[in-house]
PDB file of C-alpha atoms in Angstrom:
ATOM      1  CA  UNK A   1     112.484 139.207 161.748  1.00  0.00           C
ATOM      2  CA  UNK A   2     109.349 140.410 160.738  1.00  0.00           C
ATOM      3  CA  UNK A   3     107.512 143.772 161.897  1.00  0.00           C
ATOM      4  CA  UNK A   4     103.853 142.526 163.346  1.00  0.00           C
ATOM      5  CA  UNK A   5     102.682 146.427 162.895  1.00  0.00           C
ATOM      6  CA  UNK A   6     103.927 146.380 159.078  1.00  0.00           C
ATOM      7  CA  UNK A   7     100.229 145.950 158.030  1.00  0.00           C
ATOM      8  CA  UNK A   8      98.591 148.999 160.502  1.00  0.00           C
ATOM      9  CA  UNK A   9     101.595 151.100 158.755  1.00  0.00           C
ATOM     10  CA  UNK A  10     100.862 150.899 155.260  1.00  0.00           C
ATOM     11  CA  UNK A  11      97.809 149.578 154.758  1.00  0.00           C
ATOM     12  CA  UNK A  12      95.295 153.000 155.476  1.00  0.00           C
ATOM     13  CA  UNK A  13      91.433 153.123 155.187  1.00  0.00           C
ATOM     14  CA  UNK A  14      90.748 155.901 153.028  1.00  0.00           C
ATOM     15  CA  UNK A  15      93.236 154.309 150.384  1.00  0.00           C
ATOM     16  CA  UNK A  16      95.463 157.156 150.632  1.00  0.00           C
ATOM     17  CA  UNK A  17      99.486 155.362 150.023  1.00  0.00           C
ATOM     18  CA  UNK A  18     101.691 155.538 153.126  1.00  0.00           C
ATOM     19  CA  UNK A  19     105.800 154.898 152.377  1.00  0.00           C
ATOM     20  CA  UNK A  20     107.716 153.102 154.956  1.00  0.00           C
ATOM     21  CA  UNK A  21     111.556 153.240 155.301  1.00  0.00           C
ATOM     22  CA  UNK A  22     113.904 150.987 155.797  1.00  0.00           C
ATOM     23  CA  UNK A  23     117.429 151.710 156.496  1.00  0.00           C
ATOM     24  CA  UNK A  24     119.497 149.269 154.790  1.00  0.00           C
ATOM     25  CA  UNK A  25     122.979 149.769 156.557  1.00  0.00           C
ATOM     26  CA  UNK A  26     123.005 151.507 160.102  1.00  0.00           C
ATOM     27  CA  UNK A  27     126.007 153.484 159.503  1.00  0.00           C
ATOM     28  CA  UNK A  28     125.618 155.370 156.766  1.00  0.00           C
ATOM     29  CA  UNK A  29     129.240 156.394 155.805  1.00  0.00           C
ATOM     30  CA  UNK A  30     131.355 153.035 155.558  1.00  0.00           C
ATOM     31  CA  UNK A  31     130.396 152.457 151.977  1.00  0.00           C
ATOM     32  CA  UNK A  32     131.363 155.726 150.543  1.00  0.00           C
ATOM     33  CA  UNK A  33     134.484 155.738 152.389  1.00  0.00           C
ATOM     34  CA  UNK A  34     135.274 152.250 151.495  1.00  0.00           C
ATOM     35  CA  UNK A  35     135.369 153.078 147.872  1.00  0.00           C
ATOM     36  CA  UNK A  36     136.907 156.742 148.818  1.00  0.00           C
ATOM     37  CA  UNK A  37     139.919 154.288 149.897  1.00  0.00           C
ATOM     38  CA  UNK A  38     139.447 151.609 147.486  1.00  0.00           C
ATOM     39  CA  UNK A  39     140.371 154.929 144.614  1.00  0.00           C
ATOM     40  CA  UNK A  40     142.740 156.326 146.855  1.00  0.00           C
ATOM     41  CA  UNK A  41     145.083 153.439 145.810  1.00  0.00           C
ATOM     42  CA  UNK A  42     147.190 153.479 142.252  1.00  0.00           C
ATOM     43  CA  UNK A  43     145.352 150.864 141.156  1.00  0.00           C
ATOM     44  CA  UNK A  44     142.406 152.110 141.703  1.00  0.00           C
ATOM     45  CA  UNK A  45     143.115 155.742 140.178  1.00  0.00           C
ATOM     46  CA  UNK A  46     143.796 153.957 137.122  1.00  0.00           C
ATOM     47  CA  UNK A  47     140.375 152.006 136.565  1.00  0.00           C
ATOM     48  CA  UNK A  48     138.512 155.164 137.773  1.00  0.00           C
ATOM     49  CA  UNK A  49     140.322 157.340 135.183  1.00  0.00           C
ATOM     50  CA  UNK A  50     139.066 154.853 131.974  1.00  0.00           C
ATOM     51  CA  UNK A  51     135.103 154.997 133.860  1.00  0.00           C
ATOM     52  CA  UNK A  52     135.400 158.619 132.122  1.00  0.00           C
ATOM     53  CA  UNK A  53     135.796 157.286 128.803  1.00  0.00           C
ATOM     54  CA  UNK A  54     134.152 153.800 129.089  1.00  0.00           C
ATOM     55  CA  UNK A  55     131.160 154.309 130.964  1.00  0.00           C
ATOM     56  CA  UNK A  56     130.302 157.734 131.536  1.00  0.00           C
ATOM     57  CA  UNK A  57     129.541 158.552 127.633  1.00  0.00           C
ATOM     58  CA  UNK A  58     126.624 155.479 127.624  1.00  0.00           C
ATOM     59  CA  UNK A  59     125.113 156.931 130.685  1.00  0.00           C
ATOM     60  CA  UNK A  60     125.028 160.481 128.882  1.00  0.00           C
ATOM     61  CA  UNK A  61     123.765 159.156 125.563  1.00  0.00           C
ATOM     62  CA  UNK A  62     120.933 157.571 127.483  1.00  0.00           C
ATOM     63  CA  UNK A  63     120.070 160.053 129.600  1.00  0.00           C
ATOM     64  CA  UNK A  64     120.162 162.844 127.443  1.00  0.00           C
ATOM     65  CA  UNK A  65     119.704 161.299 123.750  1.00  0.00           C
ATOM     66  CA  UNK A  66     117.134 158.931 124.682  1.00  0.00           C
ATOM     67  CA  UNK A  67     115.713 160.844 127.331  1.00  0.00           C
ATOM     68  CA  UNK A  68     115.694 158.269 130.115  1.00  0.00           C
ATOM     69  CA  UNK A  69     115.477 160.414 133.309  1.00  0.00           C
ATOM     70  CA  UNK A  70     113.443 158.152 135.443  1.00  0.00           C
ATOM     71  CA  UNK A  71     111.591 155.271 134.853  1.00  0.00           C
ATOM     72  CA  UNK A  72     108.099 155.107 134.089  1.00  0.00           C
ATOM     73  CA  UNK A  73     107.643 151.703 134.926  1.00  0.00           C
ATOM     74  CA  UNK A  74     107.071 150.635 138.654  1.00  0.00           C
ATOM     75  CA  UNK A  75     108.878 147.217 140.506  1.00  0.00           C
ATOM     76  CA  UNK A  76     111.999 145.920 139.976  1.00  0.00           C
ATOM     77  CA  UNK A  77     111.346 143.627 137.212  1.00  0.00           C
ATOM     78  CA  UNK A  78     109.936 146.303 135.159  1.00  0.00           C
ATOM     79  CA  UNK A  79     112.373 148.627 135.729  1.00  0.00           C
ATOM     80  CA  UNK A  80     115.359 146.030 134.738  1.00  0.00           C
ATOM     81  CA  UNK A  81     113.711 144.996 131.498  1.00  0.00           C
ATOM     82  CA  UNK A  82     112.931 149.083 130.992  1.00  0.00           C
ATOM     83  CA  UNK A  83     116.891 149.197 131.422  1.00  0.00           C
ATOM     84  CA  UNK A  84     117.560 146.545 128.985  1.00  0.00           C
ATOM     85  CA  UNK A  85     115.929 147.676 126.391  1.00  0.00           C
ATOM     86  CA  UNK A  86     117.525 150.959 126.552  1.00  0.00           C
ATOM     87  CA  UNK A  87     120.499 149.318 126.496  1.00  0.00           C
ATOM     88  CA  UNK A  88     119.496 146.956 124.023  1.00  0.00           C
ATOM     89  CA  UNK A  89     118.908 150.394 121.550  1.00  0.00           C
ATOM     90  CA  UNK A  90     121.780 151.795 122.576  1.00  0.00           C
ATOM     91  CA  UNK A  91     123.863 149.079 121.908  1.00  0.00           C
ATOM     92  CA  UNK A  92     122.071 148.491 118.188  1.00  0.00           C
ATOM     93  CA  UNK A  93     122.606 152.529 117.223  1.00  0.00           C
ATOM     94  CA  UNK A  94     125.993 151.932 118.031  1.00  0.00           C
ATOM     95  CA  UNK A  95     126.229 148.785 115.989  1.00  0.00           C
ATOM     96  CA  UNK A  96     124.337 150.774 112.833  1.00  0.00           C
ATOM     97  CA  UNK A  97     127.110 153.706 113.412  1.00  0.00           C
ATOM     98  CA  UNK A  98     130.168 152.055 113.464  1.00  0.00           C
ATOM     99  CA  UNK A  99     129.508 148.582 112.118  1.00  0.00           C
ATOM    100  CA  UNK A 100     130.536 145.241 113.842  1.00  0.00           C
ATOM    101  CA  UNK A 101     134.256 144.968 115.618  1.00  0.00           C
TER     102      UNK A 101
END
């Protein structure tokens, strides 16, 4: 369904940039308790223990190391390919460090 207004909303005369929201899921809550239960199981405690160990470090390293705290790129594709390519370096110091597996 498509908004017949959408183009009075953002579109302004003096060129000014207007933002419109749009709420992607009318209740807000189900997702985060969803996964709240999805963890609460044994299983799940298990795979979200290793995330400390497997993933958390590589968001750190580029975050902090490589000083990726937002994106300076705008749109999606641009922002994915900015991603990559941090990844892409991250993944090559790690191959210069400690050598193939």
């Amino acid at each position: 369904m498509r908004c017949e207004l959408k183009a009075r909303c953002i579109r302004v005369k003096n060129g000014k940039r207007k933002y419109l929201l749009v709420p992607v899921d009318s209740v807000a809550g189900n997702r985060t308790k969803a996964m709240a239960d999805k963890i609460d199981t044994e299983s799940g405690r298990k795979i979200y223990n290793r995330r400390k160990a497997i993933v958390e470090p590589v968001l750190g390293n580029i975050r902090f190391q490589k000083r990726l705290d937002r994106f300076t790129l705008r749109g999606k594709i641009k922002v994915n390919i900015q991603w990559l390519l941090y990844c892409m370096v991250h993944n090559i110091e790690k191959v210069m460090n400690y050598g193939f597996v």
